[in-house]
XYZ file of N, CA, C and O in Angstrom:
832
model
N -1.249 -62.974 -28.577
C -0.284 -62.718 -29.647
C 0.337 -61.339 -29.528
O 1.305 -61.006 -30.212
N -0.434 -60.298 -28.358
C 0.075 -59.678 -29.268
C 1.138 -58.790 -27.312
O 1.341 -57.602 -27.060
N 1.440 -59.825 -26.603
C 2.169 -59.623 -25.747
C 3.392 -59.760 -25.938
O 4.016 -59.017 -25.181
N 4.179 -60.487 -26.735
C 5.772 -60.303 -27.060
C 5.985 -58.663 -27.246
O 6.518 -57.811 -26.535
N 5.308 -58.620 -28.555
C 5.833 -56.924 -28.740
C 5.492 -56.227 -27.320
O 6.235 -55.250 -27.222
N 5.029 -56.292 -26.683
C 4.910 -55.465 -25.611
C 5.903 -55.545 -24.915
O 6.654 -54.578 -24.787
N 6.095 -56.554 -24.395
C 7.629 -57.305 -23.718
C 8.766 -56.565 -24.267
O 9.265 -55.865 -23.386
N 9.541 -56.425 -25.735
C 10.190 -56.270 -26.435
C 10.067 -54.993 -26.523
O 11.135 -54.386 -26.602
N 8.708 -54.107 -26.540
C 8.967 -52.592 -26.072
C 9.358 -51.989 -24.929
O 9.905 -50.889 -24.849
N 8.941 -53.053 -23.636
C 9.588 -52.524 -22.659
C 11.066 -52.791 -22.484
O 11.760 -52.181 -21.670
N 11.508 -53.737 -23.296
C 13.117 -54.215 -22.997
C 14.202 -52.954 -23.451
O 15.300 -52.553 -23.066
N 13.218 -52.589 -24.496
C 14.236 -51.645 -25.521
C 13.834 -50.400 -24.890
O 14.591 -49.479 -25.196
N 12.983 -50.103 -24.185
C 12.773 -48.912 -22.945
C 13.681 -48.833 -21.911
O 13.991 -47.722 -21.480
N 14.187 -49.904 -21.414
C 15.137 -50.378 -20.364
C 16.348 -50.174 -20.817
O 17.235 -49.700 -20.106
N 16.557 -50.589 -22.341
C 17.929 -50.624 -22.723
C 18.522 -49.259 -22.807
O 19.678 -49.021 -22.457
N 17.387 -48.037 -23.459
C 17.593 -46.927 -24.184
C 17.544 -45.833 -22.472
O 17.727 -44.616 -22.509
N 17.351 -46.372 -21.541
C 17.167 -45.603 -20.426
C 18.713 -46.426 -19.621
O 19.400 -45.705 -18.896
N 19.051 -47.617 -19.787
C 19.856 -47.936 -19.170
C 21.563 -46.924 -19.855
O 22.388 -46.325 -19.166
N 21.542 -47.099 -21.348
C 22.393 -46.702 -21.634
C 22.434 -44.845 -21.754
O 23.410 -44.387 -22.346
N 21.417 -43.867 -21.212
C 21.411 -43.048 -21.097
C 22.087 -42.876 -19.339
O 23.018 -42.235 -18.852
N 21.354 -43.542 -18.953
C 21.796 -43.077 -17.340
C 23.834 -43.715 -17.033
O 24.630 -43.318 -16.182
N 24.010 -44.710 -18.072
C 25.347 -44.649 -18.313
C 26.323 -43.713 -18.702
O 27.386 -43.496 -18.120
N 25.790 -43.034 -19.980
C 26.085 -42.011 -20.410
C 26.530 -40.683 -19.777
O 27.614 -40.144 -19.998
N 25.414 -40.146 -18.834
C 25.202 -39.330 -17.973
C 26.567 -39.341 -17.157
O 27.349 -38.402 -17.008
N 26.665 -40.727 -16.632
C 27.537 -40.862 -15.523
C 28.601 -40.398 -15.814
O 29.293 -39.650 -15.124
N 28.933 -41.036 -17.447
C 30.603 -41.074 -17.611
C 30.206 -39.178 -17.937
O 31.087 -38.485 -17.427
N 29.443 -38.595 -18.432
C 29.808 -37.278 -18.896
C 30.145 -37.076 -17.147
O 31.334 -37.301 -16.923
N 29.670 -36.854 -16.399
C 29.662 -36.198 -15.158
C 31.158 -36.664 -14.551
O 31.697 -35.852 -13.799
N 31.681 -37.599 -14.760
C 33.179 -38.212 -14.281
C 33.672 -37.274 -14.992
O 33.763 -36.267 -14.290
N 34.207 -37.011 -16.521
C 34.527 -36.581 -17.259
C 35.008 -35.618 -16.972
O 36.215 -35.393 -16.897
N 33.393 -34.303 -16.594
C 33.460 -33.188 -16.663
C 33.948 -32.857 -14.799
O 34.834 -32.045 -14.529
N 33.379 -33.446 -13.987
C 34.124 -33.180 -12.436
C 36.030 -33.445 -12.688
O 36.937 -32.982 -11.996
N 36.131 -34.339 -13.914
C 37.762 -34.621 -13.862
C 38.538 -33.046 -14.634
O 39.426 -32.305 -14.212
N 37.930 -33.028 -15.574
C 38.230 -31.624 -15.866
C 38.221 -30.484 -15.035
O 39.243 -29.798 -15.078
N 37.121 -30.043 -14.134
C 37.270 -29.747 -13.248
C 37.852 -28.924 -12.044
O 37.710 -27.825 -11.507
N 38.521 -29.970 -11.934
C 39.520 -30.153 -11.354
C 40.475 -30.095 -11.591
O 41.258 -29.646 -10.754
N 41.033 -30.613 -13.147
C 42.380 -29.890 -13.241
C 42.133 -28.839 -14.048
O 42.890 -29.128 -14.975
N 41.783 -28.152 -14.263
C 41.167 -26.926 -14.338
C 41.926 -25.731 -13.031
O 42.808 -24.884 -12.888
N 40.731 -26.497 -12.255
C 41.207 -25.672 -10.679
C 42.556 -25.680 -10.269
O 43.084 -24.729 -9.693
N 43.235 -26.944 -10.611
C 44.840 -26.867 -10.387
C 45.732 -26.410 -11.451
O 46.910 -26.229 -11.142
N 45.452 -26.247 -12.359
C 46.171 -25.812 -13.381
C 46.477 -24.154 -13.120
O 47.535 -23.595 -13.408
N 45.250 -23.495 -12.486
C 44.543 -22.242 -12.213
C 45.753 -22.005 -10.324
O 46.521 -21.137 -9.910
N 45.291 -23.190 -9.846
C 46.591 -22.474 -8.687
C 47.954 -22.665 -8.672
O 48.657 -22.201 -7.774
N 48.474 -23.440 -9.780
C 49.499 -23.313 -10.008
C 50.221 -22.125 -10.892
O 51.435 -21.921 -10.912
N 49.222 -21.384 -11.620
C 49.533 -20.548 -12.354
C 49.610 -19.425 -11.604
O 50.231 -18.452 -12.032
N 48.901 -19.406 -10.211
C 48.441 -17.915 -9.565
C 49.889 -18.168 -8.877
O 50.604 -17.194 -8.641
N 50.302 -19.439 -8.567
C 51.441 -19.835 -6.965
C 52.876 -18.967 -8.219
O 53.847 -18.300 -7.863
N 52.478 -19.320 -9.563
C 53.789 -18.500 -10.295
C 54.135 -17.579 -10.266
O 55.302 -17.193 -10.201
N 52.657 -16.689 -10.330
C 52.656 -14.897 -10.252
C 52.738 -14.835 -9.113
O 53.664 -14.085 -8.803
N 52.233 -15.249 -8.276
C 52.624 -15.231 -6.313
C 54.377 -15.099 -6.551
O 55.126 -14.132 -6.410
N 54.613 -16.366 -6.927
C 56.546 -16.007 -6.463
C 56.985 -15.532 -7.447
O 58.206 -15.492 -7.298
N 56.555 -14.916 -8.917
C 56.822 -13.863 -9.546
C 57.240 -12.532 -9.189
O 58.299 -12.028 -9.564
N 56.151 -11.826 -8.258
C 56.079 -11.334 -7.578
C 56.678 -10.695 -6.210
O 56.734 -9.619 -5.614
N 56.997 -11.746 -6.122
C 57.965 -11.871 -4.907
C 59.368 -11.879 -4.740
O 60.126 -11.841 -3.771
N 59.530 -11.960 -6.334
C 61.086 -12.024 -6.722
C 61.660 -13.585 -6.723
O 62.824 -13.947 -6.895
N 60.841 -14.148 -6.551
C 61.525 -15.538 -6.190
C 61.292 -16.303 -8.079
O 60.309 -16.945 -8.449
N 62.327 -16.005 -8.799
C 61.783 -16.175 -10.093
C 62.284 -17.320 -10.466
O 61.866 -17.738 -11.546
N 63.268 -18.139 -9.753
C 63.536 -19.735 -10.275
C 62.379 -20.216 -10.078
O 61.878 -20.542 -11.154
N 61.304 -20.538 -8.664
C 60.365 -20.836 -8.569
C 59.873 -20.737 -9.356
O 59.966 -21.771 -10.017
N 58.906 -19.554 -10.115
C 58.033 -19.043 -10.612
C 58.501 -19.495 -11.858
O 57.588 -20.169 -12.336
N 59.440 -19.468 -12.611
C 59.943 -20.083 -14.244
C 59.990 -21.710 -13.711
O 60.202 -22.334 -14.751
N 59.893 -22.713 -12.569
C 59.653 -23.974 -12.178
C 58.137 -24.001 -12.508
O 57.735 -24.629 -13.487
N 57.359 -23.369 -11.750
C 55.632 -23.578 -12.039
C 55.191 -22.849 -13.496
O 54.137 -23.181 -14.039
N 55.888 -22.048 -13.959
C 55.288 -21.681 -15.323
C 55.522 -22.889 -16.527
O 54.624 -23.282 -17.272
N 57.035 -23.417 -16.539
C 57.473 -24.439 -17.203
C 56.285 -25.750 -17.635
O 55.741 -26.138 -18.669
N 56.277 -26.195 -15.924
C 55.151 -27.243 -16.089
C 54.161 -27.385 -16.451
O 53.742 -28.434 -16.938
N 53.152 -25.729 -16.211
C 52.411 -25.700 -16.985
C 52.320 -25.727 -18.725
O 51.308 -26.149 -19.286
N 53.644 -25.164 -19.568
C 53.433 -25.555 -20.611
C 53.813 -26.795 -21.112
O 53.407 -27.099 -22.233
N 54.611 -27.673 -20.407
C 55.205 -29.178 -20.702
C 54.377 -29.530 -20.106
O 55.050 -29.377 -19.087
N 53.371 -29.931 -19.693
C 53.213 -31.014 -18.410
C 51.627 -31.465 -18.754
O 51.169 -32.607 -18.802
N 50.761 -29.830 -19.038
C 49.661 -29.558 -19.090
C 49.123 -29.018 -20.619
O 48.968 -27.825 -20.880
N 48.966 -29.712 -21.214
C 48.761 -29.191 -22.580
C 47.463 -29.096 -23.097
O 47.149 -28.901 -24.271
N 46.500 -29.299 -21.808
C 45.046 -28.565 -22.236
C 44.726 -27.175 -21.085
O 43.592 -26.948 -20.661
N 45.903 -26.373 -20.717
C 45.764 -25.730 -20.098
C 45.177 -24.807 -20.642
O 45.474 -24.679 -21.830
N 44.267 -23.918 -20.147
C 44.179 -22.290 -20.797
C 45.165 -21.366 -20.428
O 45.079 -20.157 -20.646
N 46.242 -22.008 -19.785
C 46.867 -20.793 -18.975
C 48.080 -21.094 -19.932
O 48.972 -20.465 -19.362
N 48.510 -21.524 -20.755
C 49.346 -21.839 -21.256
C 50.096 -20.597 -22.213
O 51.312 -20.696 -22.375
N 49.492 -19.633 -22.734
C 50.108 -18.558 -23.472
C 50.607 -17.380 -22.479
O 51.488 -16.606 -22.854
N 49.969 -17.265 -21.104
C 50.276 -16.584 -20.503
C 51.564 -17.323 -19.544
O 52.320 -16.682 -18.814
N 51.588 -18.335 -19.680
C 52.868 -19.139 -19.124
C 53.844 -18.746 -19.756
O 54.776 -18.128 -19.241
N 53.750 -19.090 -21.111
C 54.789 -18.671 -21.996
C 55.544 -17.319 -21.353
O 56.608 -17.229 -20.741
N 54.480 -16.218 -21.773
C 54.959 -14.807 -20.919
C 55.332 -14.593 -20.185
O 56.201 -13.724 -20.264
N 54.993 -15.228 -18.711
C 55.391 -15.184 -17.676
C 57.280 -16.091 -17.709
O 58.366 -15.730 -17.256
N 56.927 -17.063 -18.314
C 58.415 -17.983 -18.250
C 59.141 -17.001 -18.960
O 60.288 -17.102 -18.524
N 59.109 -15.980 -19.932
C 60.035 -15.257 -20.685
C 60.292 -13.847 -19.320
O 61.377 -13.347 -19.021
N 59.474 -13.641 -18.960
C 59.689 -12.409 -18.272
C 60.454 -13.397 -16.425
O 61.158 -12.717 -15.679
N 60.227 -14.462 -16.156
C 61.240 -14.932 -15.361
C 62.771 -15.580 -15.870
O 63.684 -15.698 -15.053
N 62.881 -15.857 -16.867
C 64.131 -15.725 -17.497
C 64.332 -14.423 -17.226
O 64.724 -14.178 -16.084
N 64.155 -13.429 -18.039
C 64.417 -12.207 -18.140
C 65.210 -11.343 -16.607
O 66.230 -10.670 -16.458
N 64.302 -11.727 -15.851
C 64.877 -11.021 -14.600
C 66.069 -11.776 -14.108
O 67.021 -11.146 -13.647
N 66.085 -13.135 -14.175
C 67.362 -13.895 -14.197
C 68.582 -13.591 -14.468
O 69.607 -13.843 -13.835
N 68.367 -12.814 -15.829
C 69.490 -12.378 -16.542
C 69.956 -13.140 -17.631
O 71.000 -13.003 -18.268
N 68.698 -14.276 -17.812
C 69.234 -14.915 -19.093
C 68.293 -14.687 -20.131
O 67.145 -15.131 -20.136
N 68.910 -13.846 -21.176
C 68.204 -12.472 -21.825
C 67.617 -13.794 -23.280
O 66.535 -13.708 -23.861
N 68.497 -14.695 -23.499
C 68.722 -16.191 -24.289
C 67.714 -16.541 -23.938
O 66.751 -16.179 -24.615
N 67.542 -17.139 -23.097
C 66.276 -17.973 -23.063
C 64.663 -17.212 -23.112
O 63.531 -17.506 -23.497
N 65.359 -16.076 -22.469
C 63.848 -15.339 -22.412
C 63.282 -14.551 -23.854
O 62.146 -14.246 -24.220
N 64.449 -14.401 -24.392
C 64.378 -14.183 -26.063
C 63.578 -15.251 -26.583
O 62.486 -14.946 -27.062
N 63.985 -16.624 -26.570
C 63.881 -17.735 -27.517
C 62.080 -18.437 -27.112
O 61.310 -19.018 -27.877
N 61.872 -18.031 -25.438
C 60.415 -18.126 -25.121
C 59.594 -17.393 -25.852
O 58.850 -17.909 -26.685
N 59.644 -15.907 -25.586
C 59.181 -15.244 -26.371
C 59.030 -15.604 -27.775
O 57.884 -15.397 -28.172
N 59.766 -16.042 -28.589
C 59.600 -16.233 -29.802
C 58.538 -17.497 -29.667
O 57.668 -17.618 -30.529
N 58.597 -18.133 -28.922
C 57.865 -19.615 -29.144
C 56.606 -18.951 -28.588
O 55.600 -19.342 -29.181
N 56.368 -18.057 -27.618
C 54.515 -17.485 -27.980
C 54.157 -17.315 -29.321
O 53.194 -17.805 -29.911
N 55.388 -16.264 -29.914
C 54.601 -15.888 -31.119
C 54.292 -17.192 -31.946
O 53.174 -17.679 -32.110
N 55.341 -17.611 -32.377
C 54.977 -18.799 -33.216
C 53.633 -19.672 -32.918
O 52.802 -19.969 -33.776
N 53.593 -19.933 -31.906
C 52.975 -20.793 -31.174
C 51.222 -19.754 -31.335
O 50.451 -19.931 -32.278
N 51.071 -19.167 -30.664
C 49.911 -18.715 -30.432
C 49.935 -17.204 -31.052
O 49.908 -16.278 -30.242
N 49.981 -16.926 -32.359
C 49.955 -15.296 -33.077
C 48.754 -14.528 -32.719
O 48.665 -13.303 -32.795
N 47.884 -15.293 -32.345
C 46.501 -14.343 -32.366
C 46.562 -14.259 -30.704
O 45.666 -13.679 -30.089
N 47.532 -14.795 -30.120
C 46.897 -14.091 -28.067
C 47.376 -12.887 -28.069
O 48.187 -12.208 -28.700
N 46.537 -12.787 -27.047
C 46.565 -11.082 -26.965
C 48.090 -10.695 -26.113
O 48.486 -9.559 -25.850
N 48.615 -11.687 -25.865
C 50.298 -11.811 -25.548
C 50.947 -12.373 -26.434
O 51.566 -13.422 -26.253
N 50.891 -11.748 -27.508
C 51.850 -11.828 -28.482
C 52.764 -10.911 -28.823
O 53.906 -10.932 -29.280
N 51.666 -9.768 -28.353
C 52.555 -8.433 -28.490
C 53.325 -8.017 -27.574
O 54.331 -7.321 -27.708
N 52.722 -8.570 -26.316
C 53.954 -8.209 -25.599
C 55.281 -9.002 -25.664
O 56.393 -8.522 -25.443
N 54.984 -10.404 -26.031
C 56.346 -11.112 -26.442
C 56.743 -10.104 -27.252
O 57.963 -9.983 -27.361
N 55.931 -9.200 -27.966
C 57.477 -8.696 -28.871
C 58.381 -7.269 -28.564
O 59.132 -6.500 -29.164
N 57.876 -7.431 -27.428
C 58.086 -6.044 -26.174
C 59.156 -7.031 -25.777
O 60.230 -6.821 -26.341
N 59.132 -8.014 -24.981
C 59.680 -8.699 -24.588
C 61.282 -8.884 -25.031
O 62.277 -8.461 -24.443
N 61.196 -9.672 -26.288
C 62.160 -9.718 -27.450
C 63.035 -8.193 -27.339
O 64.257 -8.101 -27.217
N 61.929 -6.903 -27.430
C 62.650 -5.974 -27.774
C 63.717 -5.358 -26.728
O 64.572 -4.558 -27.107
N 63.613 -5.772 -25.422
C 64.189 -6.023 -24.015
C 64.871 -6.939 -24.341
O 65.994 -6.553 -24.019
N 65.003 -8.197 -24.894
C 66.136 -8.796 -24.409
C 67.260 -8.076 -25.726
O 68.420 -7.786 -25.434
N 66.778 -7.889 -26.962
C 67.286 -7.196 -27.740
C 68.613 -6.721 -27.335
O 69.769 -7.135 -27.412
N 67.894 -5.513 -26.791
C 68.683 -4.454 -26.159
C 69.600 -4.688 -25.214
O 70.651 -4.057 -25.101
N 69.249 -5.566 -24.533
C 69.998 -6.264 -22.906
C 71.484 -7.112 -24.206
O 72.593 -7.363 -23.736
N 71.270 -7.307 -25.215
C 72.638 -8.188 -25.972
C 72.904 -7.610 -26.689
O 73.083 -8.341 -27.664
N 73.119 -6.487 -26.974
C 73.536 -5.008 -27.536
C 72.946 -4.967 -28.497
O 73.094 -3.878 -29.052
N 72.007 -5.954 -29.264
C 71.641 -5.762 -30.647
C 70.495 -4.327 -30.708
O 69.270 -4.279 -30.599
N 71.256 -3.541 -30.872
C 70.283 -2.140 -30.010
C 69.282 -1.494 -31.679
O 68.359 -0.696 -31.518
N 69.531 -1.816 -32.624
C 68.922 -1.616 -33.999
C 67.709 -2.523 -33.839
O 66.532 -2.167 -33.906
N 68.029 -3.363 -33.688
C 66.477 -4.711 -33.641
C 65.570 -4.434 -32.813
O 64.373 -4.543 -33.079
N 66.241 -3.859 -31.196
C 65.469 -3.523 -30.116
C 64.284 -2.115 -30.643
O 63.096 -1.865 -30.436
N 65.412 -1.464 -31.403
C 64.809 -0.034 -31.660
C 63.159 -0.675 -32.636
O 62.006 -0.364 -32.337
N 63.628 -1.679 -33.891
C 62.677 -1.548 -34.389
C 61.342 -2.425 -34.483
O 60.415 -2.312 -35.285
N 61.511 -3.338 -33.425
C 60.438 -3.906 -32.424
C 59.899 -3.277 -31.609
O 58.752 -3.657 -31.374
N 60.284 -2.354 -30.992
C 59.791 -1.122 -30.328
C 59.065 -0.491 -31.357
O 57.848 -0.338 -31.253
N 59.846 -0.024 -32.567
C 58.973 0.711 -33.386
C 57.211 -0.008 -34.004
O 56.234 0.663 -34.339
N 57.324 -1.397 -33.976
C 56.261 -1.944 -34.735
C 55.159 -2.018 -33.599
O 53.959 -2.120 -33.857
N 55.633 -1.963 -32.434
C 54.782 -1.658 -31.364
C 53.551 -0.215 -31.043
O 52.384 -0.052 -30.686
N 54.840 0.641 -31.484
C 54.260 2.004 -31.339
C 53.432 2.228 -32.390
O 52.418 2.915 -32.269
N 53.765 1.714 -33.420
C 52.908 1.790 -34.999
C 51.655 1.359 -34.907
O 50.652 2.064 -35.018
N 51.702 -0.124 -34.648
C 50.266 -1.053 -34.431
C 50.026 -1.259 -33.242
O 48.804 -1.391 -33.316
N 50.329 -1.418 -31.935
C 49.527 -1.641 -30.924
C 48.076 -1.212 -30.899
O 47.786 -0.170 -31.486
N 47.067 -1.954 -30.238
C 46.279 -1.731 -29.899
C 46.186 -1.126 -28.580
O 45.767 0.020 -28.419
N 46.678 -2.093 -27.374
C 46.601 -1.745 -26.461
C 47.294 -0.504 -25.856
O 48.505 -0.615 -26.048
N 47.021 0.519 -25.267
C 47.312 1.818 -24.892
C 48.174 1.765 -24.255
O 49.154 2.420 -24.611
N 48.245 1.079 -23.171
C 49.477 0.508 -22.058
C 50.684 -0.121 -22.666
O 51.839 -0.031 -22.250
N 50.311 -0.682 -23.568
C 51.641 -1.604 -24.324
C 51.867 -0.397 -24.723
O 52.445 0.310 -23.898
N 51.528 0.209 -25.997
C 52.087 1.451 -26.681
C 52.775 2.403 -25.664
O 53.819 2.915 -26.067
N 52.436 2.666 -24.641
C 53.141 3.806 -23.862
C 54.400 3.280 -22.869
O 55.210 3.966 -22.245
N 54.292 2.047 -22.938
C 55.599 1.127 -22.705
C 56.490 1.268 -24.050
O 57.669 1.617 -24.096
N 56.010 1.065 -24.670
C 57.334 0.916 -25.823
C 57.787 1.887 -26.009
O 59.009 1.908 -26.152
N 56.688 3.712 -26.134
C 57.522 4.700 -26.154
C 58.604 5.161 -24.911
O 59.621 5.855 -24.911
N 58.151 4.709 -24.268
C 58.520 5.065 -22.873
C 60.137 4.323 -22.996
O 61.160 4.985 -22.820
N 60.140 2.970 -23.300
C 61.668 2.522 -23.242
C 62.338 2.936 -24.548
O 63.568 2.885 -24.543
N 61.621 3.412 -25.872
C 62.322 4.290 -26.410
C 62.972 5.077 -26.056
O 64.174 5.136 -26.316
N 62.115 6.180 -25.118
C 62.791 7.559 -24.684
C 63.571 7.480 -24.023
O 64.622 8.098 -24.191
N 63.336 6.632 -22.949
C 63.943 6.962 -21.545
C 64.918 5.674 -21.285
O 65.324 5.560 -20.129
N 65.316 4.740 -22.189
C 66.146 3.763 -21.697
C 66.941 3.499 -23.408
O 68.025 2.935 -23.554
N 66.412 3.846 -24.116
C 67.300 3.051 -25.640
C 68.069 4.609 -26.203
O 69.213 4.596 -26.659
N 67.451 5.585 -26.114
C 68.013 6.322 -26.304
C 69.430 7.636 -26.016
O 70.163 8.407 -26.635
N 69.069 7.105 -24.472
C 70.218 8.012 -23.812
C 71.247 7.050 -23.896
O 72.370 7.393 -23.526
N 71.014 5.604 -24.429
C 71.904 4.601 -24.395
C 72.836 4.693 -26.184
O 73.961 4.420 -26.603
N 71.967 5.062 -26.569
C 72.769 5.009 -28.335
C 73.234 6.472 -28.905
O 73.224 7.643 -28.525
N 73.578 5.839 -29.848
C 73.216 7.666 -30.706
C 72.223 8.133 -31.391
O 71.664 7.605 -32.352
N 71.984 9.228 -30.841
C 70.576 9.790 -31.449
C 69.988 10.068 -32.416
O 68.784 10.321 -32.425
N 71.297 10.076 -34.167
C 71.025 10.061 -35.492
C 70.589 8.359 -35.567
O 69.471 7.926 -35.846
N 71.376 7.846 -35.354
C 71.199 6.423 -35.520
C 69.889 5.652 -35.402
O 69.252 4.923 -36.162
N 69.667 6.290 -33.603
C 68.250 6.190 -33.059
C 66.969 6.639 -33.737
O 65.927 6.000 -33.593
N 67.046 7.786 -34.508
C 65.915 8.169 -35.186
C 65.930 8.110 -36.527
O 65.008 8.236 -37.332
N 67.150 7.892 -36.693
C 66.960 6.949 -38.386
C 66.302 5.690 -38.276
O 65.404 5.357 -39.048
N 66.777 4.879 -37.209
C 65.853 3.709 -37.212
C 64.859 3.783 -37.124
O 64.158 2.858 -37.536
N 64.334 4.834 -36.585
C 62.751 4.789 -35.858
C 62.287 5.788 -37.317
O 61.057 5.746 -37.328
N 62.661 6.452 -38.247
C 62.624 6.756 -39.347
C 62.046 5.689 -40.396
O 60.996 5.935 -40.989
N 62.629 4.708 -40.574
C 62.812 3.582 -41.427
C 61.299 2.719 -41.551
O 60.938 2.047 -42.517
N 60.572 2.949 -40.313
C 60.022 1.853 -39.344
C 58.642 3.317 -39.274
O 57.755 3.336 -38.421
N 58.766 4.101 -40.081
C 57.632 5.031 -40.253
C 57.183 5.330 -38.748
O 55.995 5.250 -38.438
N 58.083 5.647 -37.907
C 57.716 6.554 -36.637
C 58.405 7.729 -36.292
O 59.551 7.623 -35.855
N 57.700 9.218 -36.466
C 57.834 10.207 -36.532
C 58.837 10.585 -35.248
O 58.483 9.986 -34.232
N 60.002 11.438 -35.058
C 60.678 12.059 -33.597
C 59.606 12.533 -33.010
O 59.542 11.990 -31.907
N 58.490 13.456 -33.200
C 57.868 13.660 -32.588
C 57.203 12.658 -31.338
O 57.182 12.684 -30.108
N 56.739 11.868 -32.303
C 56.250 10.543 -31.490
C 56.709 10.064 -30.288
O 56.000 9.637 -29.377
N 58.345 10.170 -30.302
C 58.945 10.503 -29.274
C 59.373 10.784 -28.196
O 59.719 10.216 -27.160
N 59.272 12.055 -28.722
C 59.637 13.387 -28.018
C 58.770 13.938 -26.824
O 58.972 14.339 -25.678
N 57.731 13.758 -27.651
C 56.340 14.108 -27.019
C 55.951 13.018 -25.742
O 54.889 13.045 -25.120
N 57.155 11.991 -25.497
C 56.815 11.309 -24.307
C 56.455 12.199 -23.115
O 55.438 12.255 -22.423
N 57.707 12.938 -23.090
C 57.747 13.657 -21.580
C 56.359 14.482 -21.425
O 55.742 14.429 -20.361
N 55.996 15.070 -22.271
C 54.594 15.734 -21.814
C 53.575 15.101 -21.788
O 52.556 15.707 -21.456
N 53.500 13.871 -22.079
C 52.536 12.802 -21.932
C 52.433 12.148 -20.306
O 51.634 11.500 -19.628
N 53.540 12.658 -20.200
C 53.801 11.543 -18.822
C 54.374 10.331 -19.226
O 53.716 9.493 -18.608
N 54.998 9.891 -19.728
C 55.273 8.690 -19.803
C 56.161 7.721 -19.071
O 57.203 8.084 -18.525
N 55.731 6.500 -19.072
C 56.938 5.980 -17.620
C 58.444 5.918 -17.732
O 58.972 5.645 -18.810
N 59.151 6.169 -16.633
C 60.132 7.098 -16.857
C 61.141 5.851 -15.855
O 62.257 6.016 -15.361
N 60.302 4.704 -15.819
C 61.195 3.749 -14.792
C 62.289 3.101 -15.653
O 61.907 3.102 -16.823
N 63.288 2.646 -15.544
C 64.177 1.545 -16.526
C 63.642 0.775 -17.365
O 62.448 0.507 -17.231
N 64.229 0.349 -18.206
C 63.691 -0.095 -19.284
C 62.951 -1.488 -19.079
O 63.675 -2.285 -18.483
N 61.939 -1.895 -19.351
C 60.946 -3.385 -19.012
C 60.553 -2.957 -17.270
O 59.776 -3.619 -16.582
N 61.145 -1.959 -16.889
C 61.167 -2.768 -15.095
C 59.734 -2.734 -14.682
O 59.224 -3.522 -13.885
N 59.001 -1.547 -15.421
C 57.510 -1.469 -15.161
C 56.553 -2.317 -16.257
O 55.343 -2.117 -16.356
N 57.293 -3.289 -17.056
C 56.090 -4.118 -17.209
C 55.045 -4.961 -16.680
O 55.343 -5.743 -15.778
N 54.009 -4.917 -17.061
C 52.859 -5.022 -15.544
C 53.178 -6.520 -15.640
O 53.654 -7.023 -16.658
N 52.825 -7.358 -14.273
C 52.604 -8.655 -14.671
C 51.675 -9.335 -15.146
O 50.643 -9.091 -14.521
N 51.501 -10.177 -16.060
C 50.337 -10.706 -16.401
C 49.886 -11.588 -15.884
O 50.321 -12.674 -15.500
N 48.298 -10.762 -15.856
C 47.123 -11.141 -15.191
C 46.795 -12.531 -16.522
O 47.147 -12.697 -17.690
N 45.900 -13.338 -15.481
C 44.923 -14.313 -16.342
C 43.516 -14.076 -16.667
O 42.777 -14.933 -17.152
N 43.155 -12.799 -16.360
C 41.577 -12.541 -16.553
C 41.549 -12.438 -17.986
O 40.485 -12.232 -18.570
């Protein structure tokens, strides 16, 4: 009598081991499929900054694109954004690389490339004469940045590219308005500050 249950414990031993080693499998498909596009998502993003780099920036705004249309569990996707605004940008289409930029921020407010979209913005700003807006996106930069490098970019195209370009009451009334001192300024040149054209030394972004 009392061999059924035994039977019936080993079945449900079989079952509970069969549907584990199923389990297993599909996680392991799953996770090798991820993977993998993982890994390609990752050399398509590097092949962007490769012909970023290289000047070859239709390319590079071709592989950044896809990654944000194409691939929408990318991680590389906010830094695409950036990168697609800063290959517009060198293009010369100040429009589109404006309107990218805006779609980081919206899109992702808390990446740590948000701020430079608004570096970004403040470059194309300037590039479509709207030279007041440029000034005071620049200014919200210099105010709050965190990052040290961003901040000494923004003063830097203050000094040395927005200003010899406007007038200088104008210029520091805005930057007045926007609670940033002339000093702040001024005090580029003894800082060292970069002294290249305006955006031309923005670094490229890395994915680390």
């Amino acid at each position: 009598m009392n061999k059924p249950p035994c039977r019936m414990i080993e079945y449900k031993n079989s079952s509970v081991i069969g549907h584990a080693v199923a389990f297993a499998i599909i996680f392991l498909l799953l996770y090798g499929s991820c993977f993998a596009e993982n890994l390609e998502n990752e050399a398509l993003f590097r092949r962007g900054l490769t012909q970023f780099q290289q000047g070859k920036y239709v390319s590079a705004r071709l592989d950044f694109n896809e990654i944000i249309t194409d691939r929408p569990a990318s991680t590389r996707i906010p830094p695409s954004y950036m990168m697609l605004s800063k290959s517009f940008y060198n293009l010369g289409d100040y429009n589109n690389a404006e309107s990218t930029a805006l779609s980081l921020r919206k899109l992702y407010p808390e990446s740590p490339y948000s701020k430079w979209a608004l570096y970004m913005i403040a470059a194309c700003r300037f590039r479509l004469g709207e030279i007041e807006s440029a000034i005071s996106n620049l200014a919200i930069l210099v105010r709050s940045a965190k990052d040290e490098t961003l901040k000494s970019h923004a003063i830097g195209a203050l000094r040395f590219s927005i200003l010899p370009a406007t007038d200088p009451d104008t210029f520091y009334s805005v930057l007045k308005n926007n609670g940033i001192d002339r000093s702040a300024i001024e005090s580029a040149e003894l800082r060292g500050t970069d002294k290249e054209p305006l955006f031309a030394s923005q670094p490229v972004v890395d994915c680390e």
